[in-house]
Amino acid sequence: MKRSHHCNELRPAQIGQDVCLAGWVHSRRDLGGLIFLDVRDREGRTQTVFDPSDLPKDVFDRASGLKTESVVLVRGKVRQRPSGTNNSKIPTGEVEVMARELEVLNLAEPLPFQIDDPEAAAKVNEELRLKYRYLDLRRPEMARNLRLRSKVATATRVFLDEQGFLEVETPILFKSTPEGAREFLVPSRVHPGQFYALPQSPQQFKQILMVAGVERYFQLARCFRDEDQRADRQLEFTQVDLEMSFIEREDIYALIEGLLKRVWKTALNMDIQTPFKRLTYFEALNRFGIDKPDTRFAMEIVDFTEEFRASSFKVFSGAVANGGVVKAINAKGLAGATQGQIETMTEYAKSFGAKGLAFIKVEGGDWKSPIVKFFNDAEKKALTEKLQIEEGDLILFAADQWLNACEILGRIRLYCADVLKGQGKLNIPADRFDFLWVVDFPLLSFDKEQNRWYSSHHPFTAPVTEDIPHLKTEPKKVRGQHYDIVVNGMELGGGSIRIHQPDVQKTIFEEILQIPPDMVQARFGYMLEAFRYGAPPHGGIALGFDRMIAMLCGTTSIRDVIAFPKTAKAADLMTESPAPVEPKQLRDLHIQLKVAQPAAAPEKPAEVKKS
Ligand code: ASP
């Protein structure tokens, strides 16, 4: 027997035909002496009927003993379903297959969790889903995510090919250049005591490809970062990585806008508007308190520095006297915030070093707040007008240095939006996507603890040309040719125009980032040398592919769009990795362990419930 149709193919047009379906037993029902098997494959499912009056006994018995998820071939004739039994929820719901033959290709044991019911499946513990990932991936919701991922990957390749890009693979075994996140090291057997590192991104190779004359490179690149796992991070993840020669920032913006237009059309059949809005880093922080603003709602930060410069409320005027600012947001309709919610917000403020959180609840025609008594009429008027204060509002303040004040209110703004969403007072349509470019980042940020400058993006980012003269004198003022693409408050990607002059690059490494010259030579010597043999001006960007797919699939977890993700504790529960290795393997790699090798796997999933 050989499959003649997939399980989402039969329609009334095939009535009377002999067909053969192959797939998994999605469900089995015994009704009025008949057995109904829903056979499912990647495409969908079809009902098959086993009638004992019409079948050899052994075929019927085999059907009646089948456990769900067994793999079968069913041959039979397509017929119209008896009237009143159509299933309008599935495309094959008007027909069924009257079975003649049944071949069982593989019997399934009782399942660790139920997969035929999306609601039940959604409640299954994620660790169990990860251990039995092959069952989890059979669920139509998960299969849809993988399919969408594949479609978007193909659309990306086609689009970039049309734009003249070459797909080039770069090494996975790279070299340690510990500038960004912690790296994974791979011991060399052939070179005792030496290591490769897995790439955090193909950054250096893609720049070298520009020196090599490739002009337009892209790759769906796997990147590795040994970071503590936050909710939506993975140790290994995929980037749409690209680099171009002889271009400026505008060329990257136009290219990525075209690519995202194609991707959104392919995945969601949606026409997104281009060009995207642009915000400078300063504006993003000043208005939204974050460098990846969610602009789907307003609640913008308003400045009151001038109004409170001479205020008798010393907390505010004192902050201004110290070179700081006074800023506020109006969380409309949140005057009823609970004590617990106010405390949460106060904790956010404190986590940025603030002493507390000043706020006003506008309730019953009154401004309820211990600080209002310090405000004069002009100050009240300014607040009312600039924040458009009305009954039911909650006003929240920050009086601090500019960056801190912005970041405090930025964090609180997002929290308030979540609370308002929960209360149904803020509704954002699920199909709304606010794309924007954030530009004009500072090239450098200062690390107070280490008392040194570090690159806001990475050390290969070019300064804005007219700012280069200030590099050594006023590094703070120098803008980088760096850009981020942001969607709905999520950083989808970032990139920059690069430094292609070896002397500028050397200055950045040695004089600004203070990396000792011998270390610069050991880590980046080959790059500086390459730039001496004819390096074209170039720039590029990388988009977080997993995050983009998660957004297109409408899920908040990137684990839902990665076939075999790791847990928050960095383990693969299905293969039980990481795992101990044989002493001989360690000897070959010239490695001696200082810890006892764990005997068992690192993590056990929750108890397996048999259904
Ligand atoms: N390699 C950079 C990153 O991973 C992106 C880029 O600058 O192209 O963030």
Coordinates of C-alpha atoms and ligand atoms in Angstrom, one line a residue:
M1 CA 0.0 0.0 0.0
K2 CA 1.3 3.5 -0.8
R3 CA -0.1 6.9 0.2
S4 CA -2.3 8.3 -2.6
H5 CA -3.4 11.6 -0.9
H6 CA -2.3 13.6 2.2
C7 CA -4.8 13.9 5.0
N8 CA -5.9 17.4 4.2
E9 CA -6.7 16.7 0.5
L10 CA -10.0 14.8 0.2
R11 CA -13.1 16.7 -0.7
P12 CA -16.5 15.8 -2.2
A13 CA -14.9 15.8 -5.7
Q14 CA -13.1 12.6 -4.7
I15 CA -16.2 10.7 -3.6
G16 CA -16.2 7.2 -4.9
Q17 CA -12.4 7.0 -5.4
D18 CA -10.1 4.4 -3.8
V19 CA -7.5 6.1 -1.8
C20 CA -4.8 5.3 0.7
L21 CA -3.9 7.6 3.6
A22 CA -0.8 7.4 5.7
G23 CA -0.3 9.0 9.1
W24 CA -0.8 9.0 12.8
V25 CA -4.0 7.9 14.6
H26 CA -5.1 11.3 15.9
S27 CA -8.1 9.9 17.7
R28 CA -10.2 6.8 17.9
R29 CA -13.9 6.6 18.7
D30 CA -16.0 3.5 19.0
L31 CA -19.6 4.5 18.2
G32 CA -22.6 2.2 17.5
G33 CA -20.4 -0.7 16.7
L34 CA -18.3 1.3 14.2
I35 CA -14.8 2.5 14.8
F36 CA -13.7 6.0 13.7
L37 CA -10.0 6.6 13.3
D38 CA -9.0 10.2 12.5
V39 CA -5.8 9.8 10.5
R40 CA -3.4 12.9 10.8
D41 CA -0.4 13.8 8.8
R42 CA 1.6 17.1 8.5
E43 CA -1.2 18.6 6.4
G44 CA -4.3 17.9 8.4
R45 CA -6.6 15.0 9.2
T46 CA -9.3 12.8 7.6
Q47 CA -11.9 10.6 9.3
T48 CA -11.8 6.9 8.4
V49 CA -14.6 4.4 9.3
F50 CA -14.2 0.7 10.1
D51 CA -17.5 -1.2 9.8
P52 CA -17.4 -4.8 11.2
S53 CA -20.3 -5.9 8.9
D54 CA -18.2 -5.0 5.9
L55 CA -14.7 -6.0 6.9
P56 CA -12.6 -9.1 7.6
K57 CA -12.5 -9.7 11.4
D58 CA -8.8 -9.3 11.7
V59 CA -8.8 -5.8 10.1
F60 CA -11.6 -4.7 12.4
D61 CA -9.9 -6.1 15.4
R62 CA -6.6 -4.4 14.5
A63 CA -8.4 -1.1 14.2
S64 CA -10.2 -1.5 17.5
G65 CA -7.0 -2.2 19.4
L66 CA -5.1 0.8 18.1
K67 CA -3.6 3.3 20.5
T68 CA -3.5 7.0 19.4
E69 CA -0.4 8.1 17.7
S70 CA 0.2 4.7 16.1
V71 CA 1.4 5.0 12.5
V72 CA -1.0 3.4 10.0
L73 CA -1.8 3.1 6.3
V74 CA -5.6 3.0 5.6
R75 CA -7.0 2.1 2.2
G76 CA -10.6 2.5 1.4
K77 CA -13.3 4.4 -0.6
V78 CA -14.2 8.1 -0.2
R79 CA -17.8 8.7 0.6
Q80 CA -20.0 11.6 1.6
R81 CA -20.5 11.7 5.4
P82 CA -24.1 10.8 6.5
S83 CA -26.2 13.9 6.7
G84 CA -25.8 15.8 9.9
T85 CA -22.3 14.4 10.7
N86 CA -20.2 16.9 8.7
N87 CA -17.4 18.5 10.7
S88 CA -17.1 22.1 9.6
K89 CA -14.0 22.7 11.6
I90 CA -11.7 20.7 9.3
P91 CA -11.4 21.1 5.5
T92 CA -12.0 17.4 5.0
G93 CA -15.1 17.4 7.1
E94 CA -17.6 16.7 4.4
V95 CA -16.2 13.3 3.5
E96 CA -14.8 10.1 5.2
V97 CA -13.0 7.0 4.0
M98 CA -14.7 3.7 4.3
A99 CA -11.7 1.5 5.3
R100 CA -11.0 -1.8 3.4
E101 CA -7.5 -2.4 4.6
L102 CA -5.4 -1.3 7.5
E103 CA -1.6 -1.7 7.8
V104 CA -0.1 -0.8 11.2
L105 CA 3.4 0.5 10.5
N106 CA 4.3 1.3 14.1
L107 CA 2.4 0.8 17.3
A108 CA 2.5 3.7 19.8
E109 CA 2.7 3.1 23.5
P110 CA 0.5 5.1 25.9
L111 CA 1.5 8.7 25.6
P112 CA 3.2 10.8 28.2
F113 CA 0.8 13.6 27.4
Q114 CA -2.2 14.2 25.3
I115 CA -1.5 15.9 22.0
D116 CA -4.8 15.9 20.2
D117 CA -6.4 18.6 22.2
P118 CA -4.8 22.1 21.9
E119 CA -6.3 23.2 25.3
A120 CA -5.0 20.2 27.1
A121 CA -1.7 20.4 25.4
A122 CA -1.3 24.1 26.3
K123 CA -1.4 23.1 30.0
V124 CA 1.3 20.4 29.7
N125 CA 4.4 21.2 31.7
E126 CA 7.0 22.6 29.3
E127 CA 9.8 20.3 30.6
L128 CA 7.7 17.3 29.6
R129 CA 7.0 18.8 26.2
L130 CA 10.8 19.4 25.7
K131 CA 11.7 15.8 26.8
Y132 CA 9.2 14.4 24.3
R133 CA 9.8 17.2 21.8
Y134 CA 8.9 14.8 18.8
L135 CA 5.4 14.5 20.3
D136 CA 5.2 18.2 21.0
L137 CA 6.1 19.0 17.4
R138 CA 3.3 16.9 16.1
R139 CA 0.8 19.3 17.6
P140 CA -0.7 21.3 14.8
E141 CA 0.2 24.6 16.5
M142 CA 3.9 23.7 16.7
A143 CA 3.9 22.2 13.2
R144 CA 2.5 25.6 12.0
N145 CA 5.4 27.4 13.7
L146 CA 8.0 25.3 12.0
R147 CA 6.3 25.7 8.7
L148 CA 6.1 29.4 9.0
R149 CA 9.8 29.5 10.0
S150 CA 10.7 27.6 6.9
K151 CA 8.6 29.9 4.7
V152 CA 10.2 33.0 6.1
A153 CA 13.7 31.6 5.8
T154 CA 13.0 30.8 2.1
A155 CA 11.4 34.3 1.5
T156 CA 14.5 35.9 3.1
R157 CA 16.9 33.9 0.9
V158 CA 14.9 34.7 -2.3
F159 CA 14.7 38.4 -1.4
L160 CA 18.4 38.7 -0.6
D161 CA 19.3 36.7 -3.7
E162 CA 17.2 39.2 -5.8
Q163 CA 19.2 42.0 -4.2
G164 CA 22.5 40.5 -5.3
F165 CA 23.5 38.9 -2.0
L166 CA 25.6 35.7 -1.8
E167 CA 25.0 33.2 0.9
V168 CA 28.3 32.4 2.5
E169 CA 28.9 30.0 5.4
T170 CA 31.4 31.1 8.0
P171 CA 33.2 28.8 10.5
I172 CA 31.6 27.5 13.7
L173 CA 35.0 26.8 15.1
F174 CA 36.3 30.3 15.5
K175 CA 38.7 32.0 17.9
S176 CA 38.2 33.5 21.3
T177 CA 37.8 37.3 21.1
P178 CA 36.2 38.0 24.4
E179 CA 34.7 41.5 23.8
G180 CA 31.0 40.8 24.2
A181 CA 29.2 38.0 25.8
R182 CA 30.9 34.9 27.4
E183 CA 32.0 32.5 24.7
F184 CA 31.8 28.7 24.4
L185 CA 35.3 27.2 24.1
V186 CA 36.2 24.1 22.2
P187 CA 39.4 22.4 23.2
S188 CA 41.8 21.4 20.3
R189 CA 43.0 17.8 20.3
V190 CA 45.7 18.6 17.7
H191 CA 47.0 21.7 19.5
P192 CA 47.3 20.8 23.2
G193 CA 46.1 23.6 25.5
Q194 CA 44.6 25.6 22.7
F195 CA 41.0 26.4 22.1
Y196 CA 38.6 27.4 19.4
A197 CA 35.6 29.5 20.4
L198 CA 32.1 29.3 18.9
P199 CA 31.2 32.6 17.2
Q200 CA 28.9 35.0 19.0
S201 CA 28.1 36.3 15.5
P202 CA 29.9 36.1 12.2
Q203 CA 30.9 39.8 12.6
Q204 CA 34.6 39.5 11.9
F205 CA 34.2 37.0 9.0
K206 CA 31.6 39.1 7.3
Q207 CA 33.8 42.1 7.4
I208 CA 36.7 40.1 6.0
L209 CA 34.3 38.9 3.3
M210 CA 33.9 42.6 2.3
V211 CA 37.7 42.9 2.2
A212 CA 37.6 39.8 0.0
G213 CA 35.4 41.6 -2.5
V214 CA 32.2 39.7 -1.9
E215 CA 30.3 43.1 -1.7
R216 CA 27.0 41.6 -0.5
Y217 CA 27.0 38.7 2.0
F218 CA 24.2 37.1 3.9
Q219 CA 23.8 34.0 6.1
L220 CA 21.1 32.5 8.3
A221 CA 23.8 32.3 10.9
R222 CA 23.9 30.3 14.1
C223 CA 25.3 32.3 17.0
F224 CA 26.5 31.1 20.4
R225 CA 26.5 33.0 23.6
D226 CA 27.2 31.4 27.0
E227 CA 24.9 33.8 28.9
D228 CA 22.7 33.1 31.8
Q229 CA 19.4 32.3 30.3
R230 CA 16.7 35.0 30.5
A231 CA 13.1 34.3 29.5
D232 CA 13.6 34.7 25.7
R233 CA 17.2 33.8 25.3
Q234 CA 18.9 30.7 24.0
L235 CA 22.5 29.6 24.1
E236 CA 22.4 29.2 20.4
F237 CA 20.2 31.2 18.2
T238 CA 19.8 32.3 14.6
Q239 CA 20.4 35.6 12.9
V240 CA 19.7 36.9 9.5
D241 CA 23.2 38.3 9.2
L242 CA 24.3 40.5 6.3
E243 CA 27.0 42.9 5.2
M244 CA 27.4 45.2 2.2
S245 CA 30.2 47.3 0.7
F246 CA 30.1 50.8 -0.7
I247 CA 26.9 51.8 1.1
E248 CA 25.7 54.2 3.7
R249 CA 23.1 53.9 6.5
E250 CA 20.3 54.8 4.2
D251 CA 21.0 51.8 2.0
I252 CA 20.6 49.4 5.0
Y253 CA 17.4 51.1 6.0
A254 CA 15.9 50.7 2.6
L255 CA 17.1 47.1 2.2
I256 CA 15.7 45.9 5.6
E257 CA 12.4 47.7 5.0
G258 CA 12.1 45.8 1.8
L259 CA 13.0 42.5 3.4
L260 CA 10.5 43.0 6.3
K261 CA 7.8 44.0 3.9
R262 CA 8.4 40.7 2.0
V263 CA 8.5 38.7 5.2
W264 CA 5.3 40.2 6.7
K265 CA 3.6 39.6 3.4
T266 CA 4.8 36.0 3.2
A267 CA 4.0 35.1 6.8
L268 CA 0.8 37.1 7.5
N269 CA -0.3 38.4 4.1
M270 CA 0.1 41.8 5.6
D271 CA 1.2 45.0 3.8
I272 CA 3.4 47.0 6.2
Q273 CA 4.0 50.6 5.6
T274 CA 7.5 51.8 4.6
P275 CA 9.7 53.8 5.2
F276 CA 9.7 53.2 8.9
K277 CA 9.6 56.0 11.4
R278 CA 13.0 57.0 12.9
L279 CA 13.8 58.2 16.4
T280 CA 17.2 59.3 17.6
Y281 CA 18.5 57.5 20.7
F282 CA 18.1 60.7 22.6
E283 CA 14.5 61.1 21.6
A284 CA 13.7 57.5 22.3
L285 CA 14.9 57.8 25.8
N286 CA 13.6 61.3 26.4
R287 CA 10.1 60.5 25.3
F288 CA 9.8 56.7 26.1
G289 CA 12.6 56.1 28.6
I290 CA 14.1 53.2 26.6
D291 CA 16.1 52.7 23.5
K292 CA 13.5 50.2 22.1
P293 CA 10.3 52.1 22.6
D294 CA 6.9 50.5 22.2
T295 CA 5.1 53.2 20.3
R296 CA 1.7 51.4 20.1
F297 CA 0.6 53.5 23.0
A298 CA 1.4 57.1 24.1
M299 CA 1.9 57.7 27.8
E300 CA 5.0 59.8 26.8
I301 CA 7.4 61.2 29.3
V302 CA 7.0 65.0 29.7
D303 CA 9.8 67.3 31.0
F304 CA 9.2 69.7 33.9
T305 CA 12.8 70.7 34.6
E306 CA 12.2 74.4 34.0
E307 CA 8.9 74.5 35.8
F308 CA 10.5 73.0 39.0
R309 CA 13.9 74.7 38.8
A310 CA 12.9 77.1 41.6
S311 CA 10.3 75.0 43.3
S312 CA 9.8 75.0 47.0
F313 CA 9.6 71.2 46.7
K314 CA 13.3 70.6 47.4
V315 CA 13.3 67.0 46.0
F316 CA 12.6 68.4 42.6
S317 CA 14.5 71.7 42.7
G318 CA 17.4 70.0 44.3
A319 CA 17.7 67.4 41.5
V320 CA 17.7 70.3 39.0
A321 CA 20.3 72.1 41.0
N322 CA 22.4 69.0 40.7
G323 CA 22.3 69.1 37.0
G324 CA 19.4 66.7 36.8
V325 CA 15.9 66.9 35.4
V326 CA 12.3 66.5 36.5
K327 CA 10.0 64.3 34.4
A328 CA 6.6 62.8 34.6
I329 CA 4.1 60.5 32.9
N330 CA 0.4 60.4 33.1
A331 CA -1.0 56.8 33.4
K332 CA -4.5 57.6 32.3
G333 CA -7.2 55.8 34.2
L334 CA -4.8 54.3 36.8
A335 CA -5.7 56.4 39.8
G336 CA -7.1 53.3 41.4
A337 CA -3.6 51.7 41.4
T338 CA -3.3 49.4 44.5
Q339 CA -0.8 49.7 47.2
G340 CA 1.0 46.7 45.8
Q341 CA 1.2 48.2 42.3
I342 CA 2.6 51.4 43.7
E343 CA 5.2 49.4 45.6
T344 CA 6.2 47.5 42.5
M345 CA 6.7 50.8 40.7
T346 CA 8.6 52.2 43.7
E347 CA 10.9 49.2 43.5
Y348 CA 11.6 49.8 39.9
A349 CA 12.6 53.4 40.7
K350 CA 14.8 52.2 43.5
S351 CA 16.5 49.7 41.3
F352 CA 17.8 52.7 39.3
G353 CA 19.1 54.3 42.5
A354 CA 16.1 56.6 43.2
K355 CA 15.2 57.1 46.8
G356 CA 11.4 56.7 46.2
L357 CA 8.6 57.4 43.8
A358 CA 6.6 60.6 43.8
F359 CA 3.1 60.3 42.4
I360 CA -0.4 62.0 42.4
K361 CA -3.7 60.1 42.2
V362 CA -6.4 62.3 40.7
E363 CA -9.5 61.0 42.4
G364 CA -12.9 62.6 43.4
G365 CA -11.8 65.9 42.0
D366 CA -8.7 66.0 44.2
W367 CA -5.0 65.5 43.7
K368 CA -4.1 62.9 46.3
S369 CA -0.5 63.1 47.2
P370 CA 1.7 64.2 50.1
I371 CA 3.8 66.3 47.7
V372 CA 1.0 68.5 46.2
K373 CA 1.1 70.9 49.2
F374 CA 4.5 72.0 48.0
F375 CA 3.3 72.9 44.5
N376 CA 2.3 76.5 43.7
D377 CA -0.4 77.4 41.2
A378 CA 1.9 77.9 38.3
E379 CA 3.4 74.4 38.9
K380 CA 0.0 72.9 39.1
K381 CA -1.2 74.6 36.0
A382 CA 1.9 73.4 34.1
L383 CA 1.3 69.9 35.2
T384 CA -2.4 70.0 34.3
E385 CA -1.8 71.4 30.9
K386 CA 1.3 69.5 29.7
L387 CA 0.1 66.2 31.1
Q388 CA -3.6 66.8 30.2
I389 CA -4.6 65.7 33.7
E390 CA -8.1 64.5 34.2
E391 CA -10.2 62.7 36.8
G392 CA -8.9 59.1 37.2
D393 CA -5.3 59.8 36.2
L394 CA -2.1 58.6 38.0
I395 CA 0.9 61.0 37.6
L396 CA 4.3 59.5 38.3
F397 CA 7.5 61.6 38.6
A398 CA 11.3 61.1 38.4
A399 CA 13.8 63.7 39.5
D400 CA 17.3 62.5 38.8
Q401 CA 20.1 62.7 36.2
W402 CA 18.6 62.7 32.7
L403 CA 19.4 59.1 31.8
N404 CA 18.2 57.7 35.1
A405 CA 15.0 59.8 35.2
C406 CA 14.2 58.6 31.6
E407 CA 14.9 55.0 32.4
I408 CA 12.9 55.0 35.6
L409 CA 9.8 56.4 33.9
G410 CA 10.4 54.1 30.9
R411 CA 10.3 51.1 33.1
I412 CA 7.2 52.3 34.9
R413 CA 5.5 53.3 31.7
L414 CA 5.7 49.7 30.5
Y415 CA 4.5 48.4 33.8
C416 CA 1.5 50.8 33.8
A417 CA 0.7 49.7 30.2
D418 CA 0.6 46.1 31.3
V419 CA -1.7 46.9 34.2
L420 CA -4.0 48.9 32.0
K421 CA -4.0 46.1 29.4
G422 CA -5.0 43.7 32.2
Q423 CA -7.9 46.0 33.2
G424 CA -9.1 46.3 29.6
K425 CA -8.3 50.0 29.5
L426 CA -5.6 49.7 27.0
N427 CA -6.3 47.7 23.9
I428 CA -3.7 47.0 21.3
P429 CA -4.8 45.0 18.3
A430 CA -2.8 41.8 17.9
D431 CA -2.0 42.6 14.3
R432 CA -0.6 46.0 14.9
F433 CA 3.2 46.3 14.3
D434 CA 5.0 49.6 15.0
F435 CA 8.3 49.4 13.2
L436 CA 10.9 52.0 13.8
W437 CA 14.6 52.7 13.4
V438 CA 16.5 54.0 16.4
V439 CA 19.5 56.0 15.2
D440 CA 22.3 58.2 16.4
F441 CA 23.4 56.1 19.4
P442 CA 26.4 57.3 21.3
L443 CA 29.4 55.4 20.0
L444 CA 30.6 54.7 23.6
S445 CA 29.1 54.1 27.0
F446 CA 30.9 54.5 30.2
D447 CA 31.3 51.6 32.7
K448 CA 31.4 53.3 36.1
E449 CA 32.6 50.1 37.9
Q450 CA 35.5 49.5 35.5
N451 CA 36.0 53.2 35.0
R452 CA 36.4 52.8 31.2
W453 CA 34.5 53.3 28.0
Y454 CA 33.0 50.4 26.1
S455 CA 31.4 50.2 22.7
S456 CA 27.6 50.8 22.7
H457 CA 27.3 48.4 19.8
H458 CA 30.6 46.7 19.1
P459 CA 34.2 48.0 18.6
F460 CA 33.9 47.8 14.8
T461 CA 31.2 50.5 14.6
A462 CA 32.3 53.7 12.8
P463 CA 31.9 57.0 14.5
V464 CA 29.8 59.6 12.6
T465 CA 32.4 61.2 10.4
E466 CA 32.1 64.8 11.7
D467 CA 32.4 63.5 15.3
I468 CA 35.8 61.7 14.8
P469 CA 37.8 64.8 15.9
H470 CA 36.2 64.5 19.4
L471 CA 37.1 60.9 19.9
K472 CA 40.0 61.5 22.2
T473 CA 38.8 64.7 23.8
E474 CA 35.1 64.2 24.3
P475 CA 34.3 60.6 23.7
K476 CA 30.8 61.0 25.2
K477 CA 29.8 63.3 22.4
V478 CA 30.7 61.0 19.6
R479 CA 27.8 59.4 17.8
G480 CA 28.1 56.0 16.3
Q481 CA 26.8 55.0 12.8
H482 CA 24.8 52.4 14.5
Y483 CA 21.1 51.6 14.1
D484 CA 18.5 49.3 15.7
I485 CA 15.3 48.1 14.2
V486 CA 12.6 48.0 16.8
V487 CA 9.1 46.5 16.6
N488 CA 6.4 46.9 19.3
G489 CA 9.1 47.5 21.9
M490 CA 11.3 44.6 20.9
E491 CA 14.7 45.0 19.4
L492 CA 14.5 43.0 16.2
G493 CA 18.1 43.7 15.2
G494 CA 20.9 46.1 14.9
G495 CA 24.0 46.9 12.9
S496 CA 26.3 49.7 11.9
I497 CA 28.5 51.2 9.3
R498 CA 32.0 49.8 10.1
I499 CA 35.4 51.3 10.5
H500 CA 37.4 50.4 7.5
Q501 CA 40.5 52.4 8.2
P502 CA 43.1 50.5 10.2
D503 CA 44.4 53.5 12.1
V504 CA 40.9 54.5 13.3
Q505 CA 40.2 51.0 14.4
K506 CA 43.5 50.8 16.2
T507 CA 42.8 54.0 18.1
I508 CA 39.4 52.7 19.2
F509 CA 40.9 49.4 20.4
E510 CA 43.9 50.8 22.1
E511 CA 43.2 54.4 23.2
I512 CA 39.5 54.4 23.7
L513 CA 38.7 50.9 24.8
Q514 CA 42.1 50.6 26.4
I515 CA 42.9 47.1 25.2
P516 CA 46.6 46.6 25.5
P517 CA 48.4 46.7 22.1
D518 CA 49.7 43.1 22.4
M519 CA 46.2 41.9 23.1
V520 CA 44.8 43.8 20.2
Q521 CA 47.4 42.2 18.0
A522 CA 46.6 38.7 19.3
R523 CA 42.9 39.1 18.9
F524 CA 42.4 41.4 16.0
G525 CA 45.8 41.6 14.3
Y526 CA 44.5 39.8 11.3
M527 CA 41.7 42.2 10.8
L528 CA 43.9 45.3 11.1
E529 CA 46.3 43.7 8.7
A530 CA 43.4 42.9 6.2
F531 CA 42.3 46.5 6.3
R532 CA 45.7 47.5 5.0
Y533 CA 45.3 45.6 1.8
G534 CA 42.3 47.5 0.3
A535 CA 39.2 47.5 2.5
P536 CA 36.1 48.9 1.0
P537 CA 33.8 51.0 3.2
H538 CA 31.1 48.6 4.5
G539 CA 28.3 48.1 6.9
G540 CA 25.7 45.6 7.8
I541 CA 23.0 44.4 10.2
A542 CA 21.8 41.2 11.9
L543 CA 18.2 40.5 12.7
G544 CA 17.1 38.1 15.4
F545 CA 15.5 35.4 13.4
D546 CA 13.9 33.4 16.3
R547 CA 12.4 36.5 17.8
M548 CA 11.0 37.6 14.5
I549 CA 9.4 34.2 13.9
A550 CA 8.0 34.2 17.4
M551 CA 6.4 37.6 16.8
L552 CA 5.0 36.4 13.5
C553 CA 3.6 33.3 15.2
G554 CA 2.1 35.4 17.9
T555 CA 4.0 33.6 20.7
T556 CA 6.0 35.2 23.4
S557 CA 8.5 32.4 23.7
I558 CA 11.2 31.8 21.2
R559 CA 11.3 28.1 22.4
D560 CA 8.0 27.7 20.5
V561 CA 9.7 28.5 17.2
I562 CA 12.9 26.5 17.7
A563 CA 12.7 22.8 17.0
F564 CA 15.0 21.7 19.8
P565 CA 15.5 24.5 22.3
K566 CA 17.3 24.3 25.6
T567 CA 15.7 25.0 29.0
A568 CA 16.4 28.0 31.1
K569 CA 19.0 25.9 32.9
A570 CA 20.8 25.4 29.6
A571 CA 19.9 21.7 29.2
D572 CA 18.5 19.7 26.3
L573 CA 16.0 17.5 28.1
M574 CA 15.4 15.1 25.1
T575 CA 19.0 14.1 24.5
E576 CA 20.0 14.8 28.1
S577 CA 22.8 17.2 27.2
P578 CA 25.2 18.4 28.6
A579 CA 26.4 15.0 29.8
P580 CA 29.6 13.5 31.2
V581 CA 32.2 12.1 28.7
E582 CA 34.6 9.2 28.8
P583 CA 38.0 9.7 30.5
K584 CA 39.7 8.8 27.2
Q585 CA 37.9 11.6 25.4
L586 CA 39.2 14.0 28.1
R587 CA 42.7 12.6 27.8
D588 CA 42.7 13.1 24.0
L589 CA 41.8 16.7 24.6
H590 CA 44.5 17.2 27.2
I591 CA 41.9 18.0 29.8
Q592 CA 41.9 17.2 33.5
L593 CA 38.7 17.9 35.4
K594 CA 38.7 19.6 38.8
V595 CA 35.1 18.6 39.5
A596 CA 33.9 15.1 39.9
Q597 CA 32.0 14.0 36.8
P598 CA 28.3 13.9 37.5
A599 CA 27.0 10.4 37.1
A600 CA 23.5 11.2 35.9
A601 CA 22.0 13.7 33.5
P602 CA 22.0 17.3 34.7
E603 CA 18.3 17.8 34.8
K604 CA 15.3 15.4 35.0
P605 CA 11.9 16.4 33.7
A606 CA 8.8 16.3 35.8
E607 CA 7.3 13.0 36.5
V608 CA 5.9 11.3 33.4
K609 CA 2.1 10.9 33.5
K610 CA 0.8 8.2 31.3
S611 CA -2.5 9.1 29.6
Ligands
ASP1 N1 27.1 41.2 14.6 C1 26.2 42.2 15.2 C2 25.4 41.6 16.3 O1 25.3 40.3 16.4 C3 25.3 42.8 14.2 C4 26.0 43.7 13.2 O2 26.6 44.7 13.6 O3 25.8 43.4 12.0 O4 24.7 42.3 17.1

